[in-house]
XYZ file of C-alpha atoms in Angstrom:
754
model
C -73.071 24.382 -84.326
C -74.518 26.291 -81.412
C -74.056 25.142 -77.835
C -77.782 24.436 -77.651
C -77.602 21.779 -80.364
C -76.509 18.154 -79.858
C -72.786 17.619 -80.071
C -71.172 15.062 -82.370
C -68.337 12.608 -82.059
C -65.600 12.681 -84.706
C -67.058 12.043 -88.152
C -67.514 8.444 -89.183
C -65.002 7.501 -91.881
C -66.298 6.209 -95.195
C -66.446 2.455 -95.623
C -63.695 0.730 -97.542
C -64.665 -0.278 -101.087
C -64.297 -3.943 -100.131
C -64.532 -5.569 -96.701
C -61.165 -6.272 -95.023
C -59.779 -9.779 -95.346
C -58.758 -9.875 -91.694
C -59.814 -8.361 -88.399
C -57.850 -5.848 -86.354
C -54.653 -4.665 -87.978
C -53.650 -1.131 -88.919
C -57.218 0.289 -88.841
C -57.160 -0.281 -85.074
C -53.920 1.710 -84.742
C -55.360 4.454 -86.951
C -58.474 4.608 -84.795
C -56.410 4.843 -81.599
C -54.233 7.563 -83.092
C -57.186 9.586 -84.310
C -58.802 9.628 -80.885
C -55.841 9.714 -78.521
C -54.021 12.436 -80.498
C -57.112 14.605 -80.825
C -57.718 17.702 -78.661
C -59.561 15.437 -76.232
C -56.703 12.944 -76.232
C -55.450 13.852 -72.734
C -58.912 13.214 -71.249
C -59.102 9.911 -73.095
C -55.670 8.815 -71.867
C -56.626 9.757 -68.331
C -59.618 7.430 -68.507
C -57.675 4.656 -70.232
C -55.082 4.715 -67.459
C -57.645 4.986 -64.679
C -57.751 1.984 -62.351
C -61.213 0.751 -63.201
C -62.718 -2.083 -65.202
C -63.399 -1.495 -68.872
C -66.766 0.063 -69.735
C -67.240 -2.372 -72.598
C -67.081 -6.184 -72.434
C -66.563 -8.531 -69.483
C -63.041 -9.583 -70.464
C -61.820 -7.882 -67.313
C -59.088 -5.337 -67.822
C -58.135 -2.639 -65.325
C -57.527 -2.817 -61.591
C -54.482 -2.881 -59.334
C -51.881 -2.636 -62.065
C -53.675 0.129 -63.964
C -56.025 0.457 -66.880
C -54.052 -1.575 -69.436
C -53.394 -4.729 -67.392
C -55.524 -7.844 -67.082
C -55.883 -10.000 -63.962
C -52.547 -11.701 -64.663
C -50.738 -8.364 -64.876
C -50.239 -8.547 -68.658
C -50.077 -5.135 -70.321
C -51.448 -3.825 -73.642
C -54.855 -5.263 -72.812
C -57.018 -2.345 -73.955
C -58.887 -2.556 -77.248
C -60.776 -0.326 -79.661
C -64.050 -1.132 -77.890
C -62.663 0.558 -74.781
C -61.790 3.669 -76.754
C -65.249 3.736 -78.353
C -66.998 3.482 -74.999
C -64.801 6.068 -73.281
C -64.997 8.532 -76.189
C -68.775 8.347 -76.075
C -68.758 9.009 -72.331
C -66.437 12.008 -72.798
C -68.936 13.859 -74.957
C -70.052 17.354 -73.895
C -73.268 17.596 -71.893
C -76.668 17.717 -73.518
C -77.280 21.457 -73.853
C -79.159 23.203 -71.052
C -82.209 24.038 -73.164
C -82.118 21.027 -75.482
C -85.179 19.317 -74.012
C -87.099 22.601 -73.934
C -86.603 22.974 -77.676
C -87.145 19.409 -78.887
C -90.425 17.593 -78.372
C -90.861 13.889 -77.750
C -92.235 13.581 -81.275
C -88.943 14.990 -82.610
C -86.805 12.830 -80.315
C -88.640 9.706 -81.439
C -87.280 10.279 -84.949
C -83.699 9.791 -83.769
C -81.708 6.639 -84.443
C -79.721 4.902 -81.723
C -76.562 6.538 -83.053
C -78.155 9.989 -83.041
C -79.550 9.523 -79.539
C -76.132 8.557 -78.195
C -74.500 11.557 -79.840
C -76.769 14.020 -78.095
C -74.120 14.016 -75.368
C -73.929 13.260 -71.663
C -76.975 13.646 -69.472
C -76.063 16.299 -66.918
C -79.304 17.199 -65.118
C -82.472 15.277 -64.183
C -85.608 15.668 -66.303
C -89.198 14.447 -66.215
C -91.822 13.901 -68.879
C -95.154 14.434 -67.167
C -98.403 12.851 -68.262
C -99.919 14.674 -71.225
C -96.843 16.838 -71.857
C -94.839 17.001 -75.072
C -91.419 17.959 -73.650
C -89.096 16.752 -70.929
C -88.514 19.423 -68.276
C -85.987 19.838 -65.511
C -86.982 18.392 -62.124
C -85.592 18.858 -58.617
C -84.032 16.009 -56.675
C -86.570 16.397 -53.890
C -89.458 15.902 -56.304
C -87.716 12.876 -57.799
C -87.492 11.267 -54.364
C -91.130 12.133 -53.651
C -92.227 10.492 -56.899
C -90.014 7.474 -56.259
C -91.165 7.063 -52.682
C -94.816 7.212 -53.750
C -94.168 4.857 -56.653
C -92.405 2.191 -54.620
C -94.913 2.240 -51.780
C -97.313 0.423 -54.085
C -98.006 -3.291 -53.413
C -94.736 -5.216 -53.875
C -96.119 -7.353 -56.686
C -96.652 -4.139 -58.697
C -93.107 -2.707 -58.480
C -90.123 -3.912 -60.487
C -86.564 -3.160 -61.547
C -84.477 -3.718 -64.659
C -80.709 -3.375 -64.828
C -77.638 -3.790 -66.983
C -73.992 -4.578 -66.255
C -72.935 -0.963 -66.717
C -72.942 -0.325 -62.975
C -71.103 -1.757 -59.955
C -71.510 -4.727 -57.639
C -72.299 -2.313 -54.817
C -75.182 -0.685 -56.722
C -76.464 -4.114 -57.752
C -76.428 -5.357 -54.167
C -78.265 -2.274 -52.912
C -80.867 -2.560 -55.670
C -81.762 -6.157 -54.872
C -81.715 -5.551 -51.107
C -84.036 -2.550 -51.461
C -86.425 -4.482 -53.710
C -86.453 -7.654 -51.604
C -86.979 -5.615 -48.435
C -90.061 -4.195 -50.171
C -91.207 -7.777 -50.744
C -90.694 -7.760 -54.519
C -88.712 -10.366 -56.426
C -89.223 -8.611 -59.780
C -85.526 -8.063 -60.504
C -85.294 -8.321 -64.273
C -81.847 -7.968 -65.805
C -80.281 -7.640 -69.233
C -78.815 -11.135 -68.794
C -82.386 -12.408 -69.162
C -82.103 -11.352 -72.797
C -78.572 -12.581 -73.541
C -76.831 -15.215 -71.382
C -79.464 -16.574 -68.990
C -79.470 -19.838 -70.962
C -75.806 -20.237 -69.985
C -76.531 -19.522 -66.331
C -79.448 -21.959 -66.156
C -77.845 -24.694 -68.232
C -74.464 -24.659 -66.490
C -76.067 -24.472 -63.047
C -78.056 -27.622 -63.823
C -74.993 -29.508 -65.041
C -72.170 -28.250 -62.816
C -73.916 -26.451 -59.949
C -72.349 -23.137 -61.014
C -73.696 -20.873 -63.741
C -70.493 -19.096 -64.775
C -67.225 -19.909 -66.518
C -65.221 -22.702 -64.903
C -62.141 -21.447 -66.773
C -59.880 -18.696 -65.449
C -57.641 -16.661 -67.734
C -54.680 -18.572 -66.346
C -56.387 -21.870 -67.163
C -57.273 -20.711 -70.688
C -53.568 -20.164 -71.308
C -52.959 -23.859 -70.600
C -55.403 -25.107 -73.226
C -54.405 -26.362 -76.660
C -57.841 -26.273 -78.277
C -60.722 -23.779 -78.138
C -64.149 -24.471 -79.599
C -65.616 -21.010 -80.214
C -69.351 -21.109 -80.909
C -71.787 -18.341 -81.783
C -69.331 -15.546 -81.023
C -67.932 -12.695 -83.081
C -65.076 -12.109 -80.652
C -63.046 -9.838 -82.995
C -65.818 -7.243 -82.710
C -67.238 -7.841 -79.253
C -64.324 -9.252 -77.197
C -61.170 -8.288 -79.116
C -58.775 -9.080 -76.268
C -59.872 -12.714 -76.361
C -58.206 -12.761 -79.794
C -54.819 -12.337 -78.089
C -55.387 -15.633 -76.285
C -56.406 -17.398 -79.500
C -53.331 -16.052 -81.317
C -51.075 -17.343 -78.562
C -52.856 -20.700 -78.538
C -52.252 -21.137 -82.281
C -48.598 -20.148 -81.827
C -48.084 -22.932 -79.289
C -49.480 -25.471 -81.747
C -53.103 -25.546 -80.636
C -56.305 -25.445 -82.665
C -59.349 -23.205 -82.798
C -62.642 -24.645 -84.047
C -65.033 -21.858 -85.033
C -68.763 -22.538 -85.285
C -70.706 -19.678 -86.856
C -73.240 -19.322 -89.726
C -71.429 -16.128 -90.777
C -67.888 -16.198 -92.104
C -66.321 -13.411 -90.037
C -62.988 -12.085 -91.332
C -61.524 -11.655 -87.845
C -62.208 -15.293 -86.974
C -60.128 -16.341 -89.981
C -57.217 -13.931 -89.502
C -56.711 -11.227 -86.884
C -53.963 -8.627 -86.540
C -53.413 -7.758 -82.886
C -51.662 -4.545 -81.767
C -50.498 -6.502 -78.698
C -48.100 -8.367 -81.041
C -46.915 -5.602 -83.381
C -44.093 -7.556 -85.041
C -45.618 -10.982 -85.585
C -49.331 -10.230 -85.932
C -50.349 -6.637 -86.549
C -49.593 -6.176 -90.251
C -50.169 -9.601 -91.779
C -52.557 -11.014 -89.203
C -52.466 -14.293 -87.329
C -54.397 -17.344 -88.394
C -57.280 -18.012 -86.006
C -59.589 -20.784 -87.245
C -58.100 -24.229 -87.742
C -61.554 -25.457 -88.753
C -64.545 -23.251 -89.579
C -67.994 -24.893 -89.405
C -70.592 -22.676 -91.069
C -73.716 -24.394 -89.754
C -77.432 -23.695 -90.231
C -78.594 -21.166 -87.597
C -80.168 -22.851 -84.575
C -78.687 -26.286 -85.282
C -75.859 -26.205 -82.705
C -77.314 -29.068 -80.662
C -77.364 -31.298 -83.748
C -73.746 -30.459 -84.535
C -72.674 -31.184 -80.947
C -74.541 -34.492 -80.865
C -72.709 -35.289 -84.104
C -69.359 -34.576 -82.448
C -70.403 -36.816 -79.550
C -71.383 -39.562 -82.020
C -68.004 -39.267 -83.747
C -66.175 -39.494 -80.394
C -68.143 -42.648 -79.561
C -67.431 -44.232 -82.944
C -63.714 -43.498 -82.612
C -63.669 -44.977 -79.088
C -62.605 -41.592 -77.753
C -65.219 -41.225 -75.006
C -63.659 -41.039 -71.541
C -65.790 -43.775 -69.985
C -63.856 -44.080 -66.723
C -64.111 -40.320 -66.239
C -67.876 -40.417 -66.888
C -68.384 -43.256 -64.437
C -66.461 -41.471 -61.695
C -67.550 -37.874 -62.134
C -70.945 -37.676 -63.871
C -74.551 -38.788 -63.500
C -76.916 -39.898 -66.303
C -74.132 -40.188 -68.862
C -75.354 -43.508 -70.291
C -78.523 -41.940 -71.709
C -76.511 -39.180 -73.406
C -74.144 -41.686 -74.988
C -76.991 -43.882 -76.153
C -78.873 -40.943 -77.656
C -75.845 -39.827 -79.672
C -75.045 -43.395 -80.738
C -78.603 -44.090 -81.927
C -79.150 -40.786 -83.771
C -78.504 -41.249 -87.479
C -75.831 -39.351 -89.356
C -78.397 -38.441 -91.978
C -80.581 -36.702 -89.403
C -77.621 -34.882 -87.830
C -76.098 -33.620 -91.084
C -79.468 -32.656 -92.561
C -80.327 -30.501 -89.546
C -76.963 -28.773 -89.102
C -75.817 -28.662 -92.731
C -72.301 -29.839 -91.847
C -70.915 -32.996 -93.443
C -70.067 -36.112 -91.464
C -66.428 -35.726 -92.514
C -66.204 -32.184 -91.110
C -67.870 -33.255 -87.872
C -65.469 -36.171 -87.508
C -62.555 -33.784 -88.091
C -63.808 -31.554 -85.270
C -64.153 -34.584 -83.000
C -60.604 -35.680 -83.864
C -59.183 -32.258 -82.950
C -61.044 -32.357 -79.630
C -60.056 -35.945 -78.855
C -56.347 -35.402 -79.491
C -56.063 -32.161 -77.513
C -54.708 -32.223 -73.973
C -57.139 -29.513 -72.857
C -60.195 -28.111 -74.643
C -62.053 -24.943 -73.683
C -65.600 -24.659 -75.022
C -66.460 -20.958 -75.374
C -69.632 -19.338 -76.651
C -71.690 -16.177 -76.804
C -75.221 -15.252 -77.812
C -75.195 -17.258 -81.015
C -75.672 -20.243 -78.680
C -77.998 -18.792 -76.069
C -80.527 -16.672 -77.972
C -82.603 -19.576 -79.267
C -85.797 -21.346 -78.308
C -83.531 -24.230 -77.276
C -80.748 -22.119 -75.749
C -80.521 -24.229 -72.587
C -80.356 -27.404 -74.690
C -77.478 -25.858 -76.640
C -75.597 -25.219 -73.386
C -76.366 -28.733 -72.134
C -75.024 -30.134 -75.421
C -71.783 -28.152 -75.017
C -71.408 -29.403 -71.448
C -72.112 -32.994 -72.557
C -69.403 -32.747 -75.216
C -66.915 -31.376 -72.699
C -67.705 -34.192 -70.268
C -67.673 -37.010 -72.836
C -64.186 -35.909 -73.871
C -62.999 -35.473 -70.266
C -62.607 -31.697 -70.652
C -64.229 -30.384 -67.495
C -62.569 -30.095 -64.115
C -58.917 -29.852 -65.087
C -56.503 -27.019 -65.940
C -56.689 -25.847 -69.536
C -60.184 -27.181 -70.113
C -63.843 -26.538 -69.397
C -66.855 -24.442 -70.306
C -66.504 -20.672 -70.759
C -69.511 -18.492 -71.645
C -68.263 -15.125 -72.926
C -70.270 -12.374 -71.246
C -70.948 -9.302 -73.324
C -71.299 -6.544 -70.734
C -68.580 -5.618 -68.293
C -70.430 -6.399 -65.045
C -73.522 -8.297 -66.099
C -72.203 -11.370 -64.293
C -71.619 -9.341 -61.140
C -75.261 -8.293 -61.053
C -76.297 -11.938 -61.000
C -73.768 -12.701 -58.286
C -75.190 -9.887 -56.144
C -78.688 -11.408 -56.319
C -80.169 -9.333 -59.146
C -81.960 -12.324 -60.555
C -85.281 -14.114 -60.371
C -83.360 -17.325 -59.580
C -81.882 -16.429 -56.200
C -79.389 -18.928 -54.814
C -80.551 -20.755 -51.702
C -77.435 -19.634 -49.818
C -78.077 -15.954 -50.588
C -81.747 -16.329 -49.712
C -80.830 -17.712 -46.298
C -78.266 -14.979 -45.639
C -80.707 -12.227 -46.623
C -83.452 -13.713 -44.469
C -81.048 -13.657 -41.532
C -80.264 -10.008 -42.278
C -83.962 -9.093 -42.595
C -85.052 -11.194 -39.650
C -87.951 -12.579 -41.695
C -88.586 -14.785 -44.727
C -88.240 -13.339 -48.201
C -91.253 -13.306 -50.467
C -91.779 -16.600 -52.281
C -93.752 -14.964 -55.121
C -91.825 -15.751 -58.330
C -90.175 -12.699 -59.844
C -90.538 -11.363 -63.366
C -87.563 -11.818 -65.660
C -87.212 -9.352 -68.545
C -89.784 -10.950 -70.856
C -92.214 -11.636 -68.000
C -91.877 -7.979 -67.034
C -92.896 -6.801 -70.493
C -95.826 -9.225 -70.596
C -96.955 -8.174 -67.105
C -96.683 -4.473 -67.932
C -98.624 -5.033 -71.146
C -101.667 -6.163 -69.141
C -101.383 -3.428 -66.532
C -99.745 -5.348 -63.676
C -96.831 -2.927 -63.025
C -97.148 0.503 -61.414
C -93.504 1.507 -60.883
C -90.247 0.546 -62.579
C -86.657 1.572 -61.906
C -84.083 0.915 -64.637
C -80.454 0.990 -63.485
C -78.757 1.362 -66.859
C -79.757 -0.626 -69.917
C -82.341 -0.038 -72.601
C -85.322 -2.247 -71.817
C -87.355 -0.919 -74.730
C -84.846 -1.468 -77.534
C -83.383 -4.717 -76.179
C -86.704 -6.548 -76.544
C -88.315 -8.280 -79.500
C -91.507 -6.735 -80.897
C -90.769 -3.068 -80.256
C -94.430 -2.256 -80.813
C -95.360 -4.402 -77.821
C -92.435 -3.099 -75.737
C -93.500 0.507 -76.288
C -97.124 -0.296 -75.506
C -96.221 -2.280 -72.395
C -93.965 0.380 -70.904
C -96.702 2.897 -71.641
C -98.988 1.032 -69.221
C -96.629 1.693 -66.264
C -97.494 4.693 -64.110
C -93.927 5.805 -63.258
C -90.555 4.848 -64.753
C -87.136 5.960 -63.475
C -84.166 5.666 -65.829
C -80.653 5.920 -64.316
C -78.340 6.604 -67.248
C -75.223 8.412 -68.441
C -76.445 9.164 -71.996
C -79.772 9.283 -73.836
C -80.968 6.143 -75.573
C -84.031 5.095 -77.547
C -85.776 3.836 -74.418
C -85.892 7.372 -73.023
C -87.923 8.498 -76.041
C -90.028 5.399 -76.804
C -90.234 3.583 -73.451
C -92.412 6.242 -71.859
C -94.578 5.728 -68.789
C -98.270 6.491 -68.656
C -97.669 9.063 -65.922
C -94.154 10.297 -65.145
C -90.954 9.291 -66.943
C -87.881 10.446 -65.011
C -84.309 10.405 -66.371
C -81.683 10.491 -63.625
C -78.130 11.376 -64.781
C -75.437 9.285 -63.091
C -71.662 9.050 -62.974
C -70.055 6.353 -65.058
C -67.722 3.790 -63.512
C -64.537 5.853 -63.782
C -66.246 8.971 -62.387
C -67.793 7.607 -59.205
C -66.852 9.548 -56.049
C -66.312 6.249 -54.204
C -64.563 2.957 -54.874
C -66.604 0.174 -56.433
C -66.076 -3.376 -57.643
C -66.975 -5.319 -60.769
C -66.763 -8.963 -61.812
C -65.227 -10.230 -65.040
C -66.647 -13.066 -67.095
C -63.872 -15.278 -65.717
C -64.969 -14.652 -62.100
C -62.295 -12.123 -61.187
C -63.306 -9.214 -58.919
C -61.788 -5.829 -59.739
C -61.514 -2.840 -57.430
C -62.253 0.435 -59.223
C -60.752 3.674 -57.935
C -62.890 6.722 -57.396
C -62.653 9.332 -60.138
C -63.872 12.635 -61.467
C -66.202 13.645 -64.264
C -65.177 15.932 -67.102
C -68.511 17.764 -66.634
C -67.693 20.271 -63.856
C -71.137 21.895 -63.707
C -73.177 18.719 -64.116
C -75.859 17.778 -61.599
C -74.989 14.074 -61.422
C -75.526 11.426 -58.768
C -74.069 7.971 -58.229
C -76.335 4.935 -58.323
C -75.156 4.084 -54.809
C -76.209 7.474 -53.446
C -79.570 7.442 -55.189
C -80.466 3.890 -54.171
C -79.410 4.322 -50.540
C -81.352 7.583 -50.174
C -84.462 6.082 -51.766
C -84.141 2.960 -49.593
C -83.790 5.106 -46.466
C -86.987 6.981 -47.339
C -88.799 3.702 -47.957
C -87.409 1.586 -45.112
C -85.898 3.925 -42.516
C -83.007 2.082 -40.851
C -84.393 -1.398 -41.579
C -82.663 -3.773 -41.990
C -79.527 -1.616 -42.236
C -78.489 1.998 -41.873
C -78.995 2.823 -45.555
C -77.363 6.235 -45.474
C -74.249 4.730 -43.888
C -74.037 2.500 -46.967
C -73.322 5.558 -49.100
C -69.782 4.720 -47.991
C -69.250 1.697 -50.224
C -66.811 0.112 -47.760
C -69.825 -0.890 -45.671
C -71.630 -2.295 -48.697
C -68.633 -4.521 -49.339
C -68.798 -5.797 -45.776
C -72.448 -6.785 -46.316
C -71.548 -8.472 -49.595
C -68.817 -10.488 -47.859
C -71.324 -11.661 -45.251
C -74.131 -12.644 -47.612
C -72.758 -13.563 -51.060
C -71.046 -16.979 -51.303
C -67.599 -16.828 -52.901
C -67.245 -13.141 -52.070
C -65.809 -13.614 -48.564
C -62.547 -11.938 -49.648
C -64.514 -8.716 -50.104
C -64.288 -8.249 -46.317
C -60.599 -7.305 -46.499
C -60.499 -5.766 -49.965
C -60.393 -2.179 -48.729
C -57.543 -2.921 -46.342
C -55.417 -5.031 -48.680
C -56.502 -3.900 -52.129
C -56.119 -7.559 -53.074
C -58.391 -8.388 -55.996
C -59.523 -11.995 -56.103
C -61.086 -14.861 -58.003
C -64.506 -15.807 -56.648
C -64.431 -19.060 -54.721
C -66.189 -22.232 -55.829
C -66.382 -21.484 -59.562
C -63.059 -22.388 -61.205
C -62.983 -26.186 -61.440
C -59.459 -27.569 -61.846
C -60.552 -30.957 -60.508
C -63.631 -32.965 -61.574
C -65.433 -32.192 -58.359
C -68.342 -29.893 -59.112
C -70.697 -27.662 -57.116
C -73.649 -30.047 -57.276
C -75.035 -31.852 -54.195
C -73.366 -35.094 -55.327
C -70.176 -33.416 -56.496
C -70.789 -34.964 -59.915
C -71.838 -33.265 -63.137
C -75.370 -34.089 -64.221
C -75.797 -34.772 -67.939
C -78.944 -34.143 -69.988
C -80.144 -35.715 -73.217
C -80.545 -32.917 -75.782
C -83.195 -33.530 -78.426
C -82.348 -32.294 -81.893
C -84.263 -29.156 -82.908
C -86.894 -29.090 -85.625
C -85.945 -26.150 -87.792
C -88.894 -25.814 -90.126
C -89.604 -22.416 -91.629
C -93.221 -21.215 -91.828
C -95.282 -21.299 -94.991
C -94.575 -18.163 -97.006
C -98.276 -17.250 -96.913
C -98.087 -16.780 -93.135
C -95.718 -13.828 -93.418
C -97.094 -10.733 -95.066
C -100.290 -11.994 -96.656
C -98.824 -11.730 -100.145
C -98.879 -14.036 -103.121
C -96.977 -17.255 -102.345
C -94.862 -16.532 -105.417
C -93.693 -13.179 -104.081
C -90.386 -13.202 -102.230
C -88.484 -15.873 -100.323
C -88.438 -17.116 -96.720
C -85.097 -16.881 -94.904
C -83.741 -17.412 -91.408
C -82.751 -14.011 -90.030
C -79.889 -13.637 -87.550
C -79.933 -10.390 -85.553
C -76.512 -9.089 -84.518
C -74.504 -6.115 -83.351
C -72.392 -4.322 -85.918
C -68.636 -4.127 -85.442
C -69.067 -0.568 -84.137
C -71.746 -1.144 -81.531
C -72.038 -2.127 -77.865
C -75.335 -3.769 -76.976
C -77.997 -1.317 -78.213
C -75.548 1.628 -78.358
C -74.372 2.369 -81.908
C -71.057 4.187 -82.391
C -70.873 4.218 -86.198
C -73.404 3.958 -88.983
C -71.838 1.243 -91.115
C -69.969 -2.026 -90.729
C -67.006 -2.197 -93.064
C -66.024 -5.701 -91.960
C -69.257 -7.074 -93.389
C -69.458 -4.605 -96.264
C -72.674 -3.069 -94.916
C -72.535 0.728 -95.469
C -75.432 1.595 -93.158
C -77.878 -0.036 -90.749
C -80.766 -0.445 -93.197
C -79.128 -3.429 -94.902
C -79.801 -7.143 -95.130
C -76.838 -9.435 -95.736
C -77.652 -12.364 -98.053
C -75.787 -15.208 -99.679
C -75.588 -14.548 -103.443
C -77.481 -17.792 -104.135
C -80.429 -16.544 -102.078
C -80.336 -13.210 -103.886
C -80.556 -15.040 -107.189
C -83.332 -17.294 -105.871
C -85.331 -14.242 -104.818
C -84.675 -12.433 -108.073
C -82.729 -9.664 -106.305
C -79.716 -7.659 -107.415
C -77.095 -6.512 -104.937
C -77.914 -3.008 -103.625
C -81.553 -3.424 -104.610
C -84.078 -2.188 -102.046
C -86.422 -4.796 -100.559
C -89.023 -5.217 -97.841
C -88.349 -7.559 -94.918
C -91.490 -8.941 -93.258
C -91.651 -10.727 -89.909
C -94.547 -11.899 -87.770
C -94.780 -8.566 -85.911
C -93.937 -5.945 -88.507
C -91.979 -5.043 -91.595
C -89.114 -2.788 -92.691
C -89.092 -1.138 -96.109
C -86.272 0.261 -98.225
C -83.723 -2.273 -96.977
C -80.585 -2.568 -99.119
C -79.439 -6.026 -100.233
C -75.753 -6.705 -99.558
C -74.084 -9.959 -100.545
C -71.742 -11.606 -98.087
C -70.246 -14.801 -96.707
C -73.285 -16.005 -94.791
C -74.768 -19.486 -94.776
C -77.185 -19.959 -97.676
C -80.803 -19.762 -96.502
C -79.859 -17.245 -93.820
C -79.779 -13.479 -93.579
C -78.238 -10.975 -91.185
C -79.485 -7.598 -89.935
C -78.653 -5.258 -87.050
C -80.558 -4.864 -83.815
C -82.135 -2.907 -82.189
C -83.725 -1.580 -85.398
C -84.659 -5.050 -86.638
C -86.458 -5.944 -83.375
C -89.585 -4.316 -84.784
C -90.027 -7.341 -87.061
C -90.658 -10.262 -84.761
C -92.601 -11.434 -81.752
C -90.868 -13.064 -78.819
C -90.396 -16.807 -79.123
C -89.180 -18.025 -75.750
C -87.018 -20.861 -74.460
C -89.360 -22.315 -71.810
C -86.393 -23.458 -69.732
C -85.041 -19.957 -69.049
C -87.258 -17.282 -70.626
C -84.729 -16.021 -73.183
C -86.125 -14.786 -76.527
C -84.856 -16.234 -79.813
C -82.946 -13.472 -81.629
C -80.755 -15.698 -83.792
C -83.307 -17.627 -85.836
C -86.140 -15.364 -87.027
C -88.328 -16.451 -89.980
C -88.684 -13.513 -92.376
C -90.017 -12.955 -95.842
C -87.915 -10.851 -98.184
C -89.500 -9.429 -101.321
C -88.863 -6.699 -103.847
C -90.007 -3.263 -102.758
């Protein structure tokens, strides 16, 4: 391979003949050995030991005690996801003449995996209007384009961001945008966990986890809903293993039977867990996709019938609880079990486990939030926690599991369209004037606005706005209506080749978290703030910039020295002082540089039933049961009504994927050898007249995919599973009106023989 061709990561191993019967185990050790003992092993170890938060999920490792320790100082808290993310970042640079030699038309043929394996971005490029190739661009021209772009009317400029970056960059981004007068601060959380933020804020006055890692260790029951933690948050499995060892229970709620949620072998416990695996699920409820609210109302009904509702607690610490109790009591068992597909006996068993536990943590991921009733699902979880007295005490509470390592920090810094009143007041004091009251665009609003020509300039700080959206045809068209787009990124992704502006598309190569020339901070999903050391890149000749430097220089050119000396803020110590002054709960940031003392954000961990609402009480909401009808088969594809079957499609990440970034082609844990597969229950294959490994067409309401291989697996009958972002081409966005999140977990599709 010549140096002008894209470089590759180590070859992907062939899939096992049969899916593993447990998660983790020896394959994890083999993976670690293969990468850490390779010629690039020393570089990998250097990054693993670096004092910075993990590049992968929000289960916050790294910090004062080094790269392998969590916030409690426990060691061996790195996982395979960390190695995957670091190995991808340690790739060689994209070759100097790569973009000269490969047109946009060629680059648009790449898969997500192939785009990632092009290597690290090491110099800025621009695709100009009417041109077929990216070309190198100077920093001065970038700033000229950006300054012109963001001097447009504030309602016509916007940003999008992901949790890949730091709190300091997030704070600067929102301050720059709000100083312009724009509230269009879309974020990747709008597409994943915003239902958690909105729902929990309404109930408890705080939109994050109320459970610290220390508190989780005091629980004796975890209800894990809509999460494939073995793949996406492997270090959470250590906590579940320890919980089971101390006699506790884990209730898993998931339409897909995931091997790692049944048994998991953790390298953190090499003698008692690694080889044979530890039992995880005490009870596994394989419900109908989208029916979580019905299941939870059923658990509430069972608690009521067994006289297990904590009435005195409800009277003292909650509002509107009577209506919730009455709704659950009056809803028939027939309706509940028909909607969720779980028997009354199983639901009563779950309720019994919850009622007899001393402390229950309710944890969930996107299987709960990415629905048209995502906020209702979160309300129903909160109701169940409150009815059983499991909120506001050690070892209990609600715990959304965030998927990206600093996505929660971006929200804390004000990168949101739902700015807290306290932050608004502090920023207005800093600016010396009111902030704009024009409602901002969240991620879906941004796409809709761009699609009708309402956006002139967009800056994307990380993320992949194109591929993360439903209806990729619309996303591509919408982004193509924007005059200028700036992408700050470490590696190429599909958005850089499909999410192209009408005028100029600029890709700005940035340092990753462990390479930044200054210290930064990040926030874990359990509200712990980590201090990341400065570092160095392995790309000595690369022309990289930090997000902090780029944003402060652009802000200086746009705003001068108003309301702050922007160039002074290139020293992140001063950014942290501003954060301490304006972000509630972050007051300890003021002394972080002097003491190095990482901290838990104030006002979020509830160990007493006194919540962050005006009354101090939790507010409960009646959650109507969803109507889960599938469309008439004739409405999908225009074919004969006798051709094919209608199924509920669940879109997911593979085991070897982080958000839209794909690290390996197949998924051996689910027996899916490549990404052009659809996982079906054997009964549905028989009903459709399919054979396993047959090729079929999958039709949604926005498009279709041909030549899809049928794989049989342990999924709920009537459901199917495919991988995003590829599958996003199939369906239009169906939105939860309470928060704007699209429904990715219940997509009506028609499957028929090719």
